């Protein structure tokens, strides 16, 4: 059943010729690529941002309409190889922002372009670029520290505001998402089979372990492996080869159902599983056992109870030959990301036994246990008895559903980010306020240039939001100068005041991630002096 792949490489005598760009010849092309990407996404920023219409790569006439920065960036591939290199770098940064915080991708792209524009504007010929970049990174560090200190915890109303803003100011979606988060702390998004968008809470648990290989990923945008109605193998023995557990796996493959392995795999077994997933012999995923030491045993027991699975362990005298199909557990759905796994309880789960298991742990808490043990038990009880919220996105057409799904997914992730690290004033005001934290000592010319670059760049998001709304940003920014931290301008309702009170807020993690990733990309491009690309067939120039 298990296939093995041999790859033979034919060595050609003629290597692919390269084109080398040195200095400004390639540097300008990099910046031009980023300008094109920024031009495509910056018009979507803010409450008056507009949608972008894209032709699908997969078929002529296919149309995508969206305001989602990652979706737009993902679909941009430029013909010029150097320009496309720059786009690829920025796309990766935007993707990191989306994965980390669920929103802020457009802001990240706009900031990247603004930093490069600022460098062109303020850097003089012959200036030590390395020192300027070093100062930019120091200003970034100070700005992140400032924003972290200023962030405030969220309350119920804040959740609605964050969700509404991230869903492109859709109050109905904002209320729905916030309501689910009031009940649970883990929320996912799915397409509905009907035109109706609705939410539900499904019993499940979270494991702080992610997939062991990218070959298992089924959703490239979210970097997740989604398994519907899978079997689950729990094992703390190292699996060296799959032939030894063939009896357990063969029925799974015959049924066409997925398999999640929670256990240890040797490199050989890992490679075999990777190959068979890629070749679609089996739908599967692997994660390592949760935690370590005594917590590992406790959490494996928790999983065993929820999944109805037997734990195959050396401690109980098991070996790989004893693993049987009947010992596998089941889940309704499993979502595995890079660093965590969400397991939704199967309909056949023994709810009465699980309740008894939870009550036993509560009794342990009432006994004389240490504070550490008490906290550990509370976390385990919350994880087992908690639930997973699901927003089912419905629409009247595939195009509408794709656009709506992107908005809901961004909003769900943004609310999660807000719960994690708090909130900041929205509308670009938090970055603008952070500028006031940048001090110019006037002694170091390169620091002054770095400060000028960052002041120019970090003001760009609020400026772009005003431009998209058709407002005079100079007048508005002048009225905001040196006011209280949360004081800003509500573009949608055309009024000044506390951004917190007006409900214009952003998750702190979104703002910080966008700034970090923008600086990372921009300084990488600033320090690049040589670019090497493959020559194309239609490239008639001589190298």
Short mmCIF file of C-alpha atoms in Angstrom, two decimals:
data_model
loop_
_atom_site.label_atom_id
_atom_site.label_comp_id
_atom_site.label_asym_id
_atom_site.label_seq_id
_atom_site.Cartn_x
_atom_site.Cartn_y
_atom_site.Cartn_z
CA UNK A 1 0.00 0.00 0.00
CA UNK A 2 2.70 2.49 0.94
CA UNK A 3 4.45 3.90 -2.09
CA UNK A 4 8.07 4.95 -2.33
CA UNK A 5 9.40 7.53 -4.73
CA UNK A 6 12.77 7.57 -6.45
CA UNK A 7 13.80 10.76 -8.20
CA UNK A 8 16.38 10.65 -10.96
CA UNK A 9 18.03 13.92 -11.99
CA UNK A 10 19.36 14.27 -15.49
CA UNK A 11 22.40 16.52 -15.45
CA UNK A 12 22.47 18.83 -18.45
CA UNK A 13 25.66 20.16 -19.88
CA UNK A 14 24.13 23.60 -20.51
CA UNK A 15 23.12 25.48 -17.37
CA UNK A 16 20.35 28.09 -17.25
CA UNK A 17 21.88 31.48 -18.11
CA UNK A 18 21.41 34.23 -15.55
CA UNK A 19 20.93 37.95 -15.76
CA UNK A 20 22.75 39.99 -13.12
CA UNK A 21 21.57 43.43 -12.06
CA UNK A 22 23.98 45.57 -10.04
CA UNK A 23 23.30 48.75 -8.07
CA UNK A 24 20.49 51.02 -9.21
CA UNK A 25 19.68 49.00 -12.34
CA UNK A 26 18.00 46.31 -10.25
CA UNK A 27 17.15 48.38 -7.19
CA UNK A 28 14.77 50.61 -9.15
CA UNK A 29 13.02 47.57 -10.61
CA UNK A 30 12.47 46.18 -7.09
CA UNK A 31 10.90 49.42 -5.95
CA UNK A 32 8.82 49.63 -9.11
CA UNK A 33 7.39 46.17 -8.43
CA UNK A 34 6.40 47.23 -4.91
CA UNK A 35 4.84 50.44 -6.22
CA UNK A 36 2.64 48.41 -8.56
CA UNK A 37 1.57 46.07 -5.75
CA UNK A 38 0.87 48.99 -3.40
CA UNK A 39 -1.17 50.76 -6.05
CA UNK A 40 -3.40 47.70 -6.33
CA UNK A 41 -4.12 47.37 -2.60
CA UNK A 42 -3.94 50.88 -1.07
CA UNK A 43 -7.32 51.91 -2.49
CA UNK A 44 -8.96 49.27 -0.26
CA UNK A 45 -7.76 50.86 3.01
CA UNK A 46 -10.28 52.28 5.48
CA UNK A 47 -14.10 52.42 5.62
CA UNK A 48 -14.28 54.14 2.22
CA UNK A 49 -11.82 51.72 0.60
CA UNK A 50 -13.00 50.17 -2.62
CA UNK A 51 -12.95 46.62 -3.90
CA UNK A 52 -10.56 45.19 -6.46
CA UNK A 53 -11.76 43.16 -9.45
CA UNK A 54 -9.45 40.31 -10.46
CA UNK A 55 -9.45 37.70 -13.20
CA UNK A 56 -8.94 34.17 -11.93
CA UNK A 57 -5.70 32.47 -12.95
CA UNK A 58 -7.43 29.12 -13.29
CA UNK A 59 -9.91 29.93 -16.02
CA UNK A 60 -10.63 32.75 -18.44
CA UNK A 61 -13.65 34.76 -17.39
CA UNK A 62 -13.43 33.74 -13.75
CA UNK A 63 -13.83 36.81 -11.54
CA UNK A 64 -12.88 37.57 -7.92
CA UNK A 65 -14.07 40.73 -6.16
CA UNK A 66 -12.42 41.47 -2.82
CA UNK A 67 -11.03 44.03 -0.37
CA UNK A 68 -8.79 41.47 1.27
CA UNK A 69 -5.15 42.58 1.00
CA UNK A 70 -3.67 39.07 1.06
CA UNK A 71 -6.05 37.83 -1.64
CA UNK A 72 -5.17 40.77 -3.88
CA UNK A 73 -1.43 40.44 -3.32
CA UNK A 74 -1.57 36.69 -3.81
CA UNK A 75 -3.01 37.16 -7.31
CA UNK A 76 -0.36 39.63 -8.49
CA UNK A 77 2.50 38.13 -10.50
CA UNK A 78 4.45 40.59 -12.65
CA UNK A 79 6.04 39.80 -16.00
CA UNK A 80 9.36 41.45 -15.20
CA UNK A 81 11.39 38.94 -13.10
CA UNK A 82 13.03 41.56 -10.85
CA UNK A 83 9.77 43.38 -10.18
CA UNK A 84 8.17 40.03 -9.43
CA UNK A 85 10.93 39.18 -6.93
CA UNK A 86 10.00 42.31 -4.96
CA UNK A 87 6.31 41.42 -5.13
CA UNK A 88 7.07 37.90 -3.88
CA UNK A 89 8.96 39.26 -0.86
CA UNK A 90 6.16 41.68 0.06
CA UNK A 91 3.52 39.00 -0.46
CA UNK A 92 5.33 36.76 2.01
CA UNK A 93 5.41 39.57 4.58
CA UNK A 94 1.71 40.30 4.05
CA UNK A 95 0.99 36.60 4.45
CA UNK A 96 2.88 36.55 7.76
CA UNK A 97 0.82 39.50 8.98
CA UNK A 98 -2.40 37.72 8.02
CA UNK A 99 -1.38 34.47 9.70
CA UNK A 100 -0.24 36.23 12.88
CA UNK A 101 -3.10 38.70 13.25
CA UNK A 102 -5.74 38.09 10.57
CA UNK A 103 -5.75 41.70 9.38
CA UNK A 104 -3.35 44.53 8.58
CA UNK A 105 -2.05 43.08 5.32
CA UNK A 106 -2.86 46.19 3.29
CA UNK A 107 -1.31 48.38 5.99
CA UNK A 108 1.84 46.25 5.88
CA UNK A 109 2.16 46.71 2.10
CA UNK A 110 1.47 50.45 2.28
CA UNK A 111 4.08 50.85 5.05
CA UNK A 112 6.69 48.90 3.07
CA UNK A 113 6.31 51.16 0.03
CA UNK A 114 6.29 54.28 2.23
CA UNK A 115 9.58 53.32 3.92
CA UNK A 116 11.21 52.94 0.51
CA UNK A 117 9.72 56.25 -0.64
CA UNK A 118 11.03 57.87 2.53
CA UNK A 119 14.50 56.45 1.90
CA UNK A 120 14.52 57.95 -1.61
CA UNK A 121 13.29 61.25 -0.19
CA UNK A 122 15.71 61.68 2.72
CA UNK A 123 18.84 59.58 2.10
CA UNK A 124 21.75 61.37 0.46
CA UNK A 125 24.28 59.87 -1.95
CA UNK A 126 27.20 58.30 -0.11
CA UNK A 127 25.36 57.99 3.20
CA UNK A 128 26.10 54.86 5.25
CA UNK A 129 23.03 52.79 4.44
CA UNK A 130 23.88 50.12 7.01
CA UNK A 131 23.79 52.64 9.85
CA UNK A 132 20.51 54.11 8.61
CA UNK A 133 18.95 50.62 8.55
CA UNK A 134 20.29 49.95 12.05
CA UNK A 135 18.61 53.14 13.30
CA UNK A 136 15.35 52.23 11.53
CA UNK A 137 15.32 48.92 13.39
CA UNK A 138 15.97 50.72 16.69
CA UNK A 139 13.07 53.10 16.00
CA UNK A 140 10.94 50.05 15.18
CA UNK A 141 11.87 48.45 18.49
CA UNK A 142 11.00 51.63 20.42
CA UNK A 143 7.71 52.01 18.53
CA UNK A 144 6.67 48.42 19.22
CA UNK A 145 7.47 48.87 22.91
CA UNK A 146 5.44 52.10 22.96
CA UNK A 147 2.43 50.47 21.28
CA UNK A 148 2.61 47.45 23.62
CA UNK A 149 2.49 49.71 26.66
CA UNK A 150 -0.41 51.73 25.24
CA UNK A 151 -2.56 48.72 24.30
CA UNK A 152 -5.58 48.16 26.54
CA UNK A 153 -7.55 44.93 27.24
CA UNK A 154 -10.76 44.34 25.32
CA UNK A 155 -14.31 44.27 26.64
CA UNK A 156 -17.53 42.99 25.09
CA UNK A 157 -18.23 46.17 23.11
CA UNK A 158 -14.65 46.23 21.81
CA UNK A 159 -15.07 42.74 20.34
CA UNK A 160 -18.06 43.93 18.30
CA UNK A 161 -16.12 46.98 17.08
CA UNK A 162 -13.01 44.99 16.11
CA UNK A 163 -15.07 42.36 14.29
CA UNK A 164 -17.20 44.98 12.51
CA UNK A 165 -14.20 47.00 11.29
CA UNK A 166 -12.29 43.93 10.10
CA UNK A 167 -15.40 42.68 8.29
CA UNK A 168 -15.36 45.93 6.28
CA UNK A 169 -17.84 47.68 8.57
CA UNK A 170 -20.54 45.02 8.42
CA UNK A 171 -22.34 45.37 11.81
CA UNK A 172 -24.35 42.16 11.38
CA UNK A 173 -21.22 40.07 10.91
CA UNK A 174 -19.49 41.96 13.72
CA UNK A 175 -22.29 41.13 16.17
CA UNK A 176 -22.33 37.47 15.12
CA UNK A 177 -18.59 37.01 15.52
CA UNK A 178 -18.48 38.81 18.86
CA UNK A 179 -21.38 36.71 20.13
CA UNK A 180 -19.51 33.50 19.34
CA UNK A 181 -16.38 34.80 21.06
CA UNK A 182 -18.48 35.55 24.14
CA UNK A 183 -19.14 31.81 24.38
CA UNK A 184 -15.80 30.31 23.33
CA UNK A 185 -12.25 31.42 22.60
CA UNK A 186 -11.55 29.30 19.51
CA UNK A 187 -13.49 30.24 16.34
CA UNK A 188 -13.16 28.94 12.78
CA UNK A 189 -14.77 29.87 9.44
CA UNK A 190 -16.41 27.60 6.87
CA UNK A 191 -18.46 28.01 3.70
CA UNK A 192 -22.17 27.45 4.23
CA UNK A 193 -24.09 25.11 1.95
CA UNK A 194 -26.95 27.61 1.92
CA UNK A 195 -27.14 31.38 1.17
CA UNK A 196 -27.55 32.01 4.92
CA UNK A 197 -24.61 33.03 7.14
CA UNK A 198 -24.94 31.60 10.64
CA UNK A 199 -22.86 30.53 13.64
CA UNK A 200 -22.72 27.50 15.92
CA UNK A 201 -20.62 26.25 18.81
CA UNK A 202 -19.25 22.72 18.60
CA UNK A 203 -17.71 20.89 21.54
CA UNK A 204 -14.01 20.28 21.05
CA UNK A 205 -10.55 20.90 22.42
CA UNK A 206 -7.27 22.59 21.49
CA UNK A 207 -3.78 21.05 21.41
CA UNK A 208 -0.71 23.28 21.31
CA UNK A 209 0.99 21.29 18.58
CA UNK A 210 0.97 21.92 14.83
CA UNK A 211 1.58 19.87 11.70
CA UNK A 212 5.02 18.32 11.35
CA UNK A 213 5.21 18.85 7.58
CA UNK A 214 3.87 21.40 5.11
CA UNK A 215 2.94 18.50 2.83
CA UNK A 216 -0.16 18.04 5.01
CA UNK A 217 -1.51 21.56 4.40
CA UNK A 218 -4.87 21.61 2.58
CA UNK A 219 -5.61 25.35 2.90
CA UNK A 220 -2.61 27.26 1.55
CA UNK A 221 -3.86 30.71 2.47
CA UNK A 222 -4.35 29.86 6.15
CA UNK A 223 -1.54 27.26 6.21
CA UNK A 224 -3.90 24.71 7.74
CA UNK A 225 -4.62 21.02 7.32
CA UNK A 226 -8.36 20.38 7.58
CA UNK A 227 -9.52 16.79 8.11
CA UNK A 228 -13.24 15.99 7.99
CA UNK A 229 -14.46 13.03 10.08
CA UNK A 230 -10.98 11.57 10.66
CA UNK A 231 -9.75 8.59 12.63
CA UNK A 232 -7.10 9.41 15.23
CA UNK A 233 -4.16 7.29 16.39
CA UNK A 234 -2.75 8.11 19.85
CA UNK A 235 0.72 6.68 20.38
CA UNK A 236 3.79 7.68 22.39
CA UNK A 237 5.88 4.91 20.82
CA UNK A 238 8.13 5.94 17.94
CA UNK A 239 6.72 4.68 14.66
CA UNK A 240 9.69 3.62 12.52
CA UNK A 241 7.73 2.27 9.57
CA UNK A 242 4.10 1.95 8.58
CA UNK A 243 4.24 -1.72 7.71
CA UNK A 244 4.15 -2.48 11.45
CA UNK A 245 0.81 -0.67 11.84
CA UNK A 246 -0.66 -1.78 8.51
CA UNK A 247 -3.60 -3.57 10.19
CA UNK A 248 -4.75 -0.31 11.79
CA UNK A 249 -4.31 1.88 8.70
CA UNK A 250 -5.64 -0.37 5.96
CA UNK A 251 -9.35 -0.05 7.00
CA UNK A 252 -8.94 3.74 7.19
CA UNK A 253 -7.64 3.88 3.61
CA UNK A 254 -10.38 1.53 2.36
CA UNK A 255 -13.05 3.76 3.91
CA UNK A 256 -11.50 6.82 2.30
CA UNK A 257 -11.44 8.65 5.63
CA UNK A 258 -8.57 10.83 6.87
CA UNK A 259 -6.12 9.85 9.61
CA UNK A 260 -4.55 12.07 12.26
CA UNK A 261 -1.50 10.58 13.99
CA UNK A 262 -0.65 12.04 17.41
CA UNK A 263 2.68 10.46 18.26
CA UNK A 264 6.35 10.25 17.35
CA UNK A 265 7.52 9.43 13.82
CA UNK A 266 11.03 8.54 12.72
CA UNK A 267 12.37 10.51 9.76
CA UNK A 268 11.80 7.51 7.53
CA UNK A 269 8.16 7.19 8.66
CA UNK A 270 7.67 10.95 8.29
CA UNK A 271 8.93 10.84 4.70
CA UNK A 272 6.68 7.87 3.91
CA UNK A 273 3.62 9.65 5.27
CA UNK A 274 4.52 12.84 3.38
CA UNK A 275 4.80 10.92 0.12
CA UNK A 276 1.54 9.03 0.52
CA UNK A 277 -0.35 12.21 1.38
CA UNK A 278 1.09 13.98 -1.67
CA UNK A 279 0.22 10.99 -3.89
CA UNK A 280 -3.29 10.97 -2.33
CA UNK A 281 -2.96 7.38 -1.16
CA UNK A 282 -4.26 8.62 2.18
CA UNK A 283 -5.60 11.87 3.58
CA UNK A 284 -3.62 12.45 6.72
CA UNK A 285 -1.65 14.60 9.10
CA UNK A 286 0.80 14.12 11.97
CA UNK A 287 1.43 16.13 15.13
CA UNK A 288 3.75 15.43 18.04
CA UNK A 289 2.30 14.45 21.44
CA UNK A 290 1.24 17.50 23.48
CA UNK A 291 3.53 19.01 26.12
CA UNK A 292 6.21 17.04 28.01
CA UNK A 293 6.70 15.15 31.26
CA UNK A 294 3.66 14.50 33.46
CA UNK A 295 1.59 17.00 31.46
CA UNK A 296 2.10 14.90 28.36
CA UNK A 297 0.50 11.88 30.05
CA UNK A 298 -2.39 13.98 31.38
CA UNK A 299 -3.10 15.61 28.04
CA UNK A 300 -2.85 12.31 26.18
CA UNK A 301 -5.42 10.93 28.64
CA UNK A 302 -7.65 13.93 27.94
CA UNK A 303 -7.42 13.28 24.22
CA UNK A 304 -8.11 9.59 24.75
CA UNK A 305 -11.32 10.43 26.61
CA UNK A 306 -12.58 12.99 24.08
CA UNK A 307 -11.67 10.90 21.03
CA UNK A 308 -12.59 7.49 22.41
CA UNK A 309 -9.11 6.28 21.48
CA UNK A 310 -6.72 3.87 23.13
CA UNK A 311 -3.27 5.23 24.00
CA UNK A 312 -0.57 2.90 22.74
CA UNK A 313 2.29 3.36 25.16
CA UNK A 314 5.48 1.64 26.23
CA UNK A 315 4.40 2.27 29.82
CA UNK A 316 1.52 -0.16 29.40
CA UNK A 317 3.64 -2.78 27.66
CA UNK A 318 2.43 -1.99 24.14
CA UNK A 319 4.45 -2.23 20.97
CA UNK A 320 3.67 -1.22 17.39
CA UNK A 321 2.42 -4.72 16.50
CA UNK A 322 -0.46 -4.29 18.99
CA UNK A 323 -1.91 -1.21 17.26
CA UNK A 324 -5.29 -2.16 15.80
CA UNK A 325 -8.06 -0.37 13.96
CA UNK A 326 -10.42 -0.78 16.93
CA UNK A 327 -8.03 1.27 19.06
CA UNK A 328 -8.36 4.37 16.88
CA UNK A 329 -10.45 7.30 18.02
CA UNK A 330 -12.70 9.56 15.96
CA UNK A 331 -13.30 13.30 15.60
CA UNK A 332 -15.94 15.28 13.74
CA UNK A 333 -13.30 17.60 12.34
CA UNK A 334 -9.65 18.46 12.94
CA UNK A 335 -7.98 21.75 11.98
CA UNK A 336 -4.19 21.70 12.24
CA UNK A 337 -2.23 24.93 11.82
CA UNK A 338 1.47 25.60 12.15
CA UNK A 339 1.39 25.74 15.94
CA UNK A 340 -1.94 24.37 17.17
CA UNK A 341 -4.61 21.75 16.53
CA UNK A 342 -8.36 22.09 17.07
CA UNK A 343 -10.26 18.84 17.56
CA UNK A 344 -14.06 18.89 17.33
CA UNK A 345 -15.88 16.18 19.23
CA UNK A 346 -17.42 13.35 17.21
CA UNK A 347 -21.16 12.66 17.38
CA UNK A 348 -20.38 9.19 18.76
CA UNK A 349 -18.36 10.60 21.68
CA UNK A 350 -19.42 9.33 25.11
CA UNK A 351 -20.59 12.62 26.62
CA UNK A 352 -21.58 10.99 29.91
CA UNK A 353 -18.12 9.45 30.37
CA UNK A 354 -16.50 12.78 29.48
CA UNK A 355 -18.65 14.59 32.07
CA UNK A 356 -17.64 12.03 34.73
CA UNK A 357 -13.99 12.53 33.74
CA UNK A 358 -14.35 16.30 34.17
CA UNK A 359 -16.07 15.87 37.55
CA UNK A 360 -13.18 13.70 38.73
CA UNK A 361 -10.77 16.50 37.90
CA UNK A 362 -12.95 19.00 39.74
CA UNK A 363 -12.81 16.76 42.81
CA UNK A 364 -9.02 16.72 42.56
CA UNK A 365 -9.08 20.52 42.65
CA UNK A 366 -11.01 20.45 45.93
CA UNK A 367 -8.31 18.32 47.52
CA UNK A 368 -5.01 19.60 48.83
CA UNK A 369 -3.11 20.33 45.62
CA UNK A 370 -0.48 22.95 44.86
CA UNK A 371 -1.39 26.18 43.11
CA UNK A 372 0.43 24.99 39.99
CA UNK A 373 -1.56 21.75 39.95
CA UNK A 374 -4.79 23.66 40.51
CA UNK A 375 -4.11 25.99 37.55
CA UNK A 376 -3.17 22.99 35.42
CA UNK A 377 -6.43 21.21 36.24
CA UNK A 378 -8.46 24.35 35.53
CA UNK A 379 -6.84 24.68 32.10
CA UNK A 380 -7.50 21.05 31.27
CA UNK A 381 -11.14 21.26 32.35
CA UNK A 382 -11.66 24.41 30.28
CA UNK A 383 -10.08 22.76 27.25
CA UNK A 384 -12.17 19.59 27.45
CA UNK A 385 -15.48 21.23 28.35
CA UNK A 386 -14.98 24.25 26.12
CA UNK A 387 -16.14 24.49 22.55
CA UNK A 388 -15.14 25.59 19.09
CA UNK A 389 -17.20 28.29 17.39
CA UNK A 390 -17.88 28.02 13.67
CA UNK A 391 -19.08 30.84 11.41
CA UNK A 392 -20.76 29.35 8.33
CA UNK A 393 -20.50 31.89 5.50
CA UNK A 394 -23.39 31.85 3.04
CA UNK A 395 -24.01 33.85 -0.14
CA UNK A 396 -26.00 33.85 -3.36
CA UNK A 397 -23.02 33.31 -5.67
CA UNK A 398 -19.50 31.90 -5.58
CA UNK A 399 -18.03 35.36 -6.15
CA UNK A 400 -20.00 36.87 -3.26
CA UNK A 401 -19.17 33.95 -0.99
CA UNK A 402 -15.43 34.21 -1.68
CA UNK A 403 -15.39 37.93 -0.87
CA UNK A 404 -17.57 37.47 2.22
CA UNK A 405 -15.52 34.51 3.45
CA UNK A 406 -12.33 36.62 3.29
CA UNK A 407 -13.98 39.37 5.33
CA UNK A 408 -15.30 37.01 7.99
CA UNK A 409 -12.01 35.13 8.23
CA UNK A 410 -10.10 38.41 8.69
CA UNK A 411 -12.56 39.53 11.36
CA UNK A 412 -12.38 36.24 13.29
CA UNK A 413 -8.59 36.33 13.34
CA UNK A 414 -8.54 40.01 14.27
CA UNK A 415 -10.79 39.42 17.28
CA UNK A 416 -8.52 36.57 18.36
CA UNK A 417 -5.56 38.93 18.06
CA UNK A 418 -7.37 41.58 20.12
CA UNK A 419 -8.04 39.08 22.89
CA UNK A 420 -4.39 38.06 22.83
CA UNK A 421 -2.65 41.44 23.04
CA UNK A 422 -5.34 44.08 23.50
CA UNK A 423 -6.45 46.97 21.29
CA UNK A 424 -5.21 50.34 20.04
CA UNK A 425 -6.93 53.35 18.46
CA UNK A 426 -7.73 52.51 14.84
CA UNK A 427 -7.76 54.47 11.61
CA UNK A 428 -3.95 54.70 11.55
CA UNK A 429 -3.94 56.92 14.65
CA UNK A 430 -1.88 54.51 16.81
CA UNK A 431 1.02 54.57 14.33
CA UNK A 432 0.73 58.34 14.06
CA UNK A 433 0.88 58.67 17.85
CA UNK A 434 3.92 56.41 17.97
CA UNK A 435 5.71 59.02 15.84
CA UNK A 436 5.63 61.38 18.81
CA UNK A 437 7.79 58.83 20.64
CA UNK A 438 10.59 59.20 18.07
CA UNK A 439 13.19 61.55 19.50
CA UNK A 440 15.82 63.22 17.28
CA UNK A 441 18.93 64.07 19.26
CA UNK A 442 20.26 66.18 16.36
CA UNK A 443 23.79 64.77 16.73
CA UNK A 444 23.66 61.74 14.45
CA UNK A 445 22.77 62.66 10.88
CA UNK A 446 22.06 59.03 9.95
CA UNK A 447 19.66 58.68 12.89
CA UNK A 448 17.92 61.89 11.80
CA UNK A 449 17.45 60.44 8.31
CA UNK A 450 16.14 57.16 9.76
CA UNK A 451 13.71 59.12 11.93
CA UNK A 452 12.53 61.17 8.94
CA UNK A 453 11.96 57.96 6.95
CA UNK A 454 9.91 56.36 9.72
CA UNK A 455 7.89 59.52 10.40
CA UNK A 456 7.04 59.68 6.70
CA UNK A 457 6.14 55.98 6.54
CA UNK A 458 4.17 55.61 9.78
CA UNK A 459 1.97 58.58 8.86
CA UNK A 460 1.14 57.01 5.48
CA UNK A 461 -1.75 54.71 6.59
CA UNK A 462 -3.78 57.55 8.14
CA UNK A 463 -3.05 59.73 5.10
CA UNK A 464 -4.17 57.00 2.69
CA UNK A 465 -7.39 56.41 4.66
CA UNK A 466 -8.20 60.13 4.35
CA UNK A 467 -7.38 60.13 0.62
CA UNK A 468 -9.66 57.13 0.02
CA UNK A 469 -12.44 59.01 1.82
CA UNK A 470 -11.89 62.16 -0.28
CA UNK A 471 -10.78 64.21 2.75
CA UNK A 472 -8.09 66.86 3.17
CA UNK A 473 -5.60 64.87 5.22
CA UNK A 474 -3.36 67.89 5.95
CA UNK A 475 -6.15 69.77 7.74
CA UNK A 476 -7.26 66.69 9.69
CA UNK A 477 -3.72 65.68 10.69
CA UNK A 478 -3.01 69.23 11.87
CA UNK A 479 -6.10 69.05 14.11
CA UNK A 480 -4.87 65.77 15.59
CA UNK A 481 -1.35 66.99 16.37
CA UNK A 482 -0.32 66.63 20.03
CA UNK A 483 -3.73 65.53 21.27
CA UNK A 484 -4.42 62.62 23.65
CA UNK A 485 -3.26 59.18 22.55
CA UNK A 486 -6.73 57.88 21.66
CA UNK A 487 -7.95 61.14 20.08
CA UNK A 488 -8.55 60.81 16.36
CA UNK A 489 -10.92 61.26 13.43
CA UNK A 490 -13.78 58.88 12.64
CA UNK A 491 -13.73 58.89 8.83
CA UNK A 492 -17.02 57.02 8.49
CA UNK A 493 -19.03 59.42 10.69
CA UNK A 494 -16.92 62.52 9.95
CA UNK A 495 -16.16 63.55 13.53
CA UNK A 496 -13.29 63.98 16.02
CA UNK A 497 -13.10 62.32 19.43
CA UNK A 498 -11.84 59.31 21.37
CA UNK A 499 -11.35 56.46 18.92
CA UNK A 500 -12.13 54.00 21.73
CA UNK A 501 -15.48 55.64 22.45
CA UNK A 502 -16.31 55.93 18.74
CA UNK A 503 -15.53 52.24 18.25
CA UNK A 504 -12.67 52.81 15.80
CA UNK A 505 -10.10 50.36 17.12
CA UNK A 506 -7.51 47.88 15.90
CA UNK A 507 -5.99 44.84 17.61
CA UNK A 508 -2.52 45.76 18.89
CA UNK A 509 -1.11 42.61 17.33
CA UNK A 510 -2.38 43.72 13.89
CA UNK A 511 -0.72 47.13 14.10
CA UNK A 512 2.56 45.77 15.45
CA UNK A 513 2.75 42.87 12.99
CA UNK A 514 2.12 45.16 10.02
CA UNK A 515 4.90 47.51 11.13
CA UNK A 516 7.40 44.75 11.90
CA UNK A 517 6.91 42.96 8.60
CA UNK A 518 7.01 46.19 6.60
CA UNK A 519 10.34 47.22 8.13
CA UNK A 520 11.76 43.75 7.57
CA UNK A 521 10.94 43.80 3.83
CA UNK A 522 11.84 47.43 3.22
CA UNK A 523 15.25 47.21 4.90
CA UNK A 524 15.99 43.98 3.04
CA UNK A 525 15.36 45.75 -0.27
CA UNK A 526 17.29 48.83 0.86
CA UNK A 527 20.35 46.67 1.55
CA UNK A 528 20.15 44.71 -1.72
CA UNK A 529 22.76 45.65 -4.30
CA UNK A 530 22.85 42.63 -6.60
CA UNK A 531 19.94 40.72 -8.14
CA UNK A 532 20.23 37.51 -10.15
CA UNK A 533 17.37 36.12 -12.23
CA UNK A 534 16.95 33.36 -14.79
CA UNK A 535 16.94 34.60 -18.38
CA UNK A 536 13.62 34.12 -20.16
CA UNK A 537 13.16 32.60 -23.59
CA UNK A 538 12.03 35.94 -25.02
CA UNK A 539 14.94 37.84 -23.47
CA UNK A 540 16.95 38.88 -26.52
CA UNK A 541 19.51 40.96 -24.70
CA UNK A 542 23.03 39.59 -24.33
CA UNK A 543 24.20 39.00 -20.81
#
